[in-house]
Coordinates of N, CA and C in Angstrom, one line a residue:
X5 N 3.8 4.9 4.9 CA 3.8 5.8 4.1 C 4.3 5.4 2.7
X6 N 4.8 6.5 2.3 CA 6.1 6.0 1.1 C 7.5 6.5 2.1
X7 N 7.9 5.3 2.6 CA 8.8 5.0 3.1 C 9.5 3.6 3.2
X8 N 8.6 3.0 4.1 CA 8.8 1.1 4.2 C 8.5 0.4 3.1
X9 N 7.5 0.1 3.6 CA 7.1 -1.0 2.8 C 6.5 -0.5 1.2
X10 N 5.4 0.6 1.7 CA 4.7 1.1 0.0 C 5.7 1.5 -0.5
X11 N 6.5 2.3 -0.1 CA 7.4 3.0 -1.3 C 8.3 1.4 -1.8
X12 N 9.2 0.5 -1.2 CA 9.4 -0.2 -1.8 C 8.3 -0.8 -2.5
X13 N 7.4 -1.8 -2.3 CA 6.2 -2.0 -3.7 C 5.8 -0.7 -4.8
X14 N 6.0 0.3 -4.5 CA 6.5 1.2 -5.2 C 6.8 1.5 -6.6
X15 N 8.1 1.1 -5.8 CA 9.5 1.1 -6.8 C 10.2 -0.2 -7.0
X16 N 9.4 -1.1 -7.1 CA 10.1 -2.8 -7.1 C 9.5 -2.4 -8.7
X17 N 10.0 -2.8 -9.4 CA 9.3 -3.2 -11.0 C 9.4 -4.2 -11.5
X18 N 8.7 -5.5 -10.3 CA 8.5 -6.3 -10.9 C 7.4 -6.5 -11.7
X19 N 8.1 -8.0 -13.0 CA 7.0 -8.3 -13.4 C 5.3 -8.7 -13.3
X20 N 4.0 -8.7 -13.8 CA 2.9 -9.1 -13.2 C 2.0 -7.8 -12.9
X21 N 2.5 -6.6 -12.3 CA 2.2 -5.7 -12.1 C 1.4 -5.2 -13.1
X22 N -0.2 -4.0 -12.7 CA -0.3 -3.5 -13.6 C -0.1 -2.7 -14.4
X23 N 1.3 -2.5 -13.7 CA 2.2 -0.8 -14.1 C 3.8 -1.1 -13.3
X24 N 4.6 -0.8 -14.5 CA 6.1 -0.4 -13.7 C 6.4 0.7 -13.2
X25 N 5.7 1.6 -13.3 CA 6.0 3.4 -13.3 C 5.3 3.4 -12.1
X26 N 6.5 4.1 -11.3 CA 6.6 4.2 -9.6 C 5.4 4.7 -8.8
X27 N 5.1 6.1 -9.8 CA 3.9 6.9 -9.6 C 2.4 6.7 -9.6
X28 N 2.4 5.6 -10.5 CA 1.1 5.0 -10.5 C 0.9 3.7 -9.6
X29 N 2.4 3.3 -9.4 CA 1.7 2.0 -8.4 C 2.0 2.8 -6.9
X30 N 2.7 3.8 -6.6 CA 2.3 4.4 -5.8 C 0.7 5.1 -5.1
X31 N 0.2 5.6 -5.8 CA -1.0 6.3 -5.9 C -2.2 4.5 -6.1
X32 N -1.9 3.6 -6.7 CA -2.9 2.4 -6.9 C -2.6 1.4 -5.1
X33 N -1.5 1.6 -4.7 CA -1.3 1.2 -3.4 C -1.3 1.6 -2.2
X34 N -1.2 3.1 -2.4 CA -1.9 3.9 -1.0 C -2.9 3.4 -0.2
X35 N -4.2 3.1 -0.5 CA -5.5 2.7 0.1 C -5.0 1.6 0.7
X36 N -4.3 0.6 0.3 CA -4.1 -0.6 0.6 C -2.7 -0.6 2.3
X37 N -2.0 1.1 2.2 CA -1.4 0.7 3.5 C -1.3 1.7 4.2
X38 N -1.1 1.7 5.2 CA -1.0 2.8 6.1 C 0.2 2.4 7.2
X39 N 0.9 3.7 7.6 CA 1.9 3.5 8.9 C 1.3 4.3 10.0
X40 N 1.5 4.2 11.2 CA 1.8 4.9 12.2 C 2.6 5.9 12.2
X41 N 3.5 5.9 11.9 CA 5.0 6.8 11.7 C 5.3 7.2 10.2
X42 N 4.5 8.0 10.0 CA 4.6 8.8 8.1 C 6.2 9.2 8.0
X43 N 6.9 8.9 7.2 CA 8.5 8.9 7.2 C 8.6 10.7 6.7
X44 N 9.6 11.4 6.8 CA 9.6 12.9 6.6 C 9.6 13.3 5.1
X45 N 9.8 12.5 4.5 CA 9.9 12.9 3.0 C 8.2 12.3 2.2
X46 N 7.5 11.9 2.7 CA 5.9 11.1 2.4 C 5.4 11.9 1.4
X47 N 5.1 13.4 2.3 CA 4.2 14.4 1.2 C 5.1 14.7 0.5
X48 N 6.2 15.0 0.1 CA 7.3 15.2 -1.3 C 6.7 13.9 -2.1
X49 N 7.2 12.7 -1.7 CA 6.8 11.4 -2.6 C 5.2 11.5 -2.9
X50 N 4.2 11.9 -2.5 CA 3.0 11.7 -2.6 C 2.6 12.9 -4.0
X51 N 3.5 14.2 -3.3 CA 3.0 14.9 -4.5 C 3.5 15.1 -5.6
X52 N 5.0 14.0 -5.8 CA 5.3 14.2 -6.9 C 4.7 13.2 -8.0
X53 N 4.4 11.9 -7.4 CA 3.3 10.9 -7.9 C 1.8 11.6 -8.0
X54 N 1.5 12.7 -7.3 CA 0.2 13.5 -7.8 C 0.3 14.2 -8.9
X55 N 1.8 14.8 -9.4 CA 1.7 16.0 -10.0 C 1.7 15.1 -11.4
X56 N 2.6 13.8 -11.6 CA 3.0 13.1 -12.4 C 1.6 12.4 -13.1
X57 N 0.8 11.7 -12.1 CA -0.8 10.9 -12.8 C -1.7 11.6 -12.8
X58 N -2.1 12.4 -12.0 CA -3.0 13.3 -12.0 C -3.2 14.5 -12.3
X59 N -4.7 15.2 -12.6 CA -5.1 16.7 -12.5 C -5.3 17.4 -11.4
X60 N -5.0 17.0 -10.3 CA -4.9 17.5 -8.8 C -4.2 19.2 -9.1
X61 N -4.7 20.6 -9.0 CA -4.3 21.4 -9.2 C -3.2 22.1 -8.1
X62 N -3.8 21.9 -6.6 CA -2.8 21.5 -5.8 C -2.5 20.4 -5.3
X63 N -1.6 19.9 -5.0 CA -1.2 18.4 -4.8 C -0.8 18.4 -3.4
X64 N 0.0 19.9 -2.6 CA 0.6 19.6 -2.0 C -0.2 19.2 -0.6
X65 N -1.6 20.4 -0.6 CA -2.4 20.1 0.5 C -3.4 18.6 0.3
X66 N -3.5 18.3 -0.7 CA -4.2 16.9 -0.8 C -3.1 16.0 0.2
X67 N -1.9 16.1 -0.5 CA -1.0 15.0 -0.2 C -0.9 14.9 1.5
X68 N -0.8 16.1 2.0 CA -1.0 16.5 3.4 C -2.1 15.4 3.9
X69 N -3.4 16.0 3.6 CA -4.2 15.7 3.7 C -4.5 14.0 4.0
X70 N -4.4 13.3 2.8 CA -4.3 12.3 2.5 C -3.3 11.3 3.4
X71 N -2.2 11.7 4.2 CA -1.2 11.5 5.5 C -1.5 11.6 6.6
X72 N -2.5 12.7 6.6 CA -2.9 13.0 7.8 C -3.5 12.5 9.0
X73 N -4.2 10.9 8.2 CA -5.2 10.1 9.1 C -4.5 8.5 8.9
X74 N -3.3 8.4 8.1 CA -2.8 7.2 8.0 C -2.5 6.6 9.3
X75 N -2.3 5.5 9.4 CA -2.5 4.3 10.4 C -2.9 3.5 9.9
X76 N -2.7 2.2 10.7 CA -3.6 1.0 10.4 C -5.0 1.1 11.1
X77 N -5.7 0.7 10.9 CA -7.2 0.4 11.5 C -7.6 -0.9 12.3
X78 N -6.7 -0.3 13.3 CA -6.9 -1.4 14.6 C -5.4 -2.2 14.4
X79 N -5.6 -2.7 15.5 CA -4.3 -3.7 15.6 C -4.1 -4.7 14.9
X80 N -3.5 -5.4 14.6 CA -3.6 -6.8 13.4 C -2.5 -7.5 14.0
X81 N -2.2 -9.0 14.2 CA -1.4 -9.5 15.1 C -0.7 -10.5 13.2
X82 N 0.7 -10.5 12.7 CA 1.0 -11.1 11.4 C 1.6 -12.2 11.8
X83 N 1.3 -13.4 11.2 CA 1.9 -14.8 10.8 C 2.4 -15.0 9.6
X84 N 3.0 -16.1 9.1 CA 3.5 -16.8 8.0 C 2.5 -18.2 7.8
X85 N 1.9 -18.2 6.9 CA 0.9 -19.3 6.6 C 1.9 -20.2 5.6
X86 N 1.1 -21.3 5.1 CA 2.0 -21.8 4.1 C 2.4 -21.3 3.1
X87 N 3.0 -22.3 2.3 CA 4.1 -21.1 1.2 C 4.4 -19.5 2.0
X88 N 5.2 -19.5 2.9 CA 5.8 -18.0 3.7 C 5.1 -17.4 3.7
X89 N 3.9 -17.2 2.9 CA 2.8 -15.9 3.3 C 2.7 -15.4 4.1
X90 N 2.8 -14.1 4.2 CA 2.3 -13.4 5.6 C 0.9 -12.9 5.4
X91 N 0.0 -12.9 6.7 CA -1.1 -13.0 6.7 C -1.8 -12.2 8.3
X92 N -2.7 -11.5 8.5 CA -2.9 -11.5 9.7 C -4.2 -11.4 10.1
X93 N -4.8 -11.0 11.2 CA -6.1 -11.0 11.5 C -6.8 -10.2 12.2
X94 N -6.0 -8.6 11.0 CA -6.9 -7.5 10.9 C -8.8 -7.7 10.4
X95 N -9.3 -7.1 11.4 CA -10.7 -7.2 10.8 C -11.0 -6.9 9.2
X96 N -10.4 -5.6 8.9 CA -11.0 -5.6 7.5 C -9.7 -5.3 6.8
X97 N -8.8 -6.6 6.8 CA -7.6 -6.6 6.5 C -8.1 -7.9 5.1
X98 N -7.6 -7.6 3.9 CA -8.0 -9.0 2.9 C -6.8 -9.7 3.0
X99 N -5.7 -10.1 3.6 CA -5.1 -10.5 3.9 C -5.0 -11.5 5.4
X100 N -6.7 -11.5 6.0 CA -7.0 -12.4 6.9 C -7.7 -13.3 6.2
X101 N -7.6 -14.3 6.0 CA -8.0 -15.7 5.5 C -9.4 -15.8 6.5
X102 N -9.9 -15.1 7.8 CA -10.9 -15.4 8.4 C -12.1 -14.7 7.4
X103 N -11.5 -13.2 7.0 CA -12.5 -12.6 6.1 C -13.4 -13.0 5.4
X104 N -14.9 -12.6 4.8 CA -15.5 -13.5 4.0 C -15.3 -12.4 2.6
X105 N -14.2 -11.1 2.5 CA -13.6 -10.6 1.4 C -12.0 -11.2 1.6
X106 N -11.1 -12.3 2.1 CA -10.2 -12.3 1.8 C -9.8 -12.5 0.5
X107 N -8.6 -12.3 -0.1 CA -7.4 -12.7 -1.4 C -7.9 -14.1 -1.4
X108 N -8.0 -14.7 -2.1 CA -7.3 -16.0 -2.7 C -5.9 -16.4 -2.3
X109 N -5.5 -17.5 -1.9 CA -4.3 -17.9 -2.0 C -3.4 -17.3 -3.4
X110 N -3.9 -17.8 -4.2 CA -3.0 -17.5 -5.5 C -2.5 -15.6 -5.5
X111 N -3.7 -14.8 -4.9 CA -3.5 -13.6 -4.9 C -2.4 -12.8 -3.9
X112 N -3.1 -13.6 -2.6 CA -1.7 -13.4 -1.5 C -0.3 -13.8 -2.1
X113 N -0.4 -14.7 -2.4 CA 1.0 -14.9 -3.0 C 1.6 -13.8 -3.8
X114 N 1.1 -13.4 -5.0 CA 1.3 -12.0 -5.6 C 1.7 -11.1 -5.0
X115 N 0.9 -10.7 -4.0 CA 1.2 -9.7 -2.9 C 2.2 -9.8 -2.3
X116 N 2.2 -10.9 -2.2 CA 4.1 -11.3 -1.1 C 4.7 -11.1 -1.8
X117 N 5.1 -11.4 -3.4 CA 5.7 -11.2 -4.2 C 6.1 -9.9 -4.6
X118 N 4.9 -9.0 -4.7 CA 5.0 -7.5 -4.9 C 5.7 -6.9 -4.1
X119 N 5.4 -7.3 -2.1 CA 5.3 -6.7 -1.5 C 7.5 -6.8 -1.2
X120 N 8.0 -8.0 -1.8 CA 9.5 -8.3 -1.3 C 10.1 -7.1 -1.6
X121 N 11.3 -7.1 -0.8 CA 12.1 -5.8 -0.9 C 13.2 -6.2 -1.7

C-alpha cells in the first residue's frame, strides 16, 4: 500500500496519466495494488488522500478498513516479457497475458512507465 510501489506511482508525476495530483493517483491506483506488509504510515497517507479527494466524514475508520485486507489475491510469479515489461501469472491480474481480460502491450508499457521509480 502507500509505501512501496503504490506510493512511488502515486507520487510520480510523469506526463501521460489522468492526473498529476498524488492524492487522486493514490485513490485511483489503490484497487490495483496490495501488499502483504502494509507500511506503518499507510493509514495516515490514505486518510490524507481521502480528506483531499472525497467527502467521507470519517476517513480514519474507512482507511483502516480498506487496508485491513490488503494483500495479493493469491501467489503470482513475475517475469520480464519483451521490451522489458513486467508480467505475472496471477489468475486475477490484468498484467497476465494469459487472462482473457489482460491489458494489451501498449497499456502494459504505460503501466510499467507509471510504476517506474
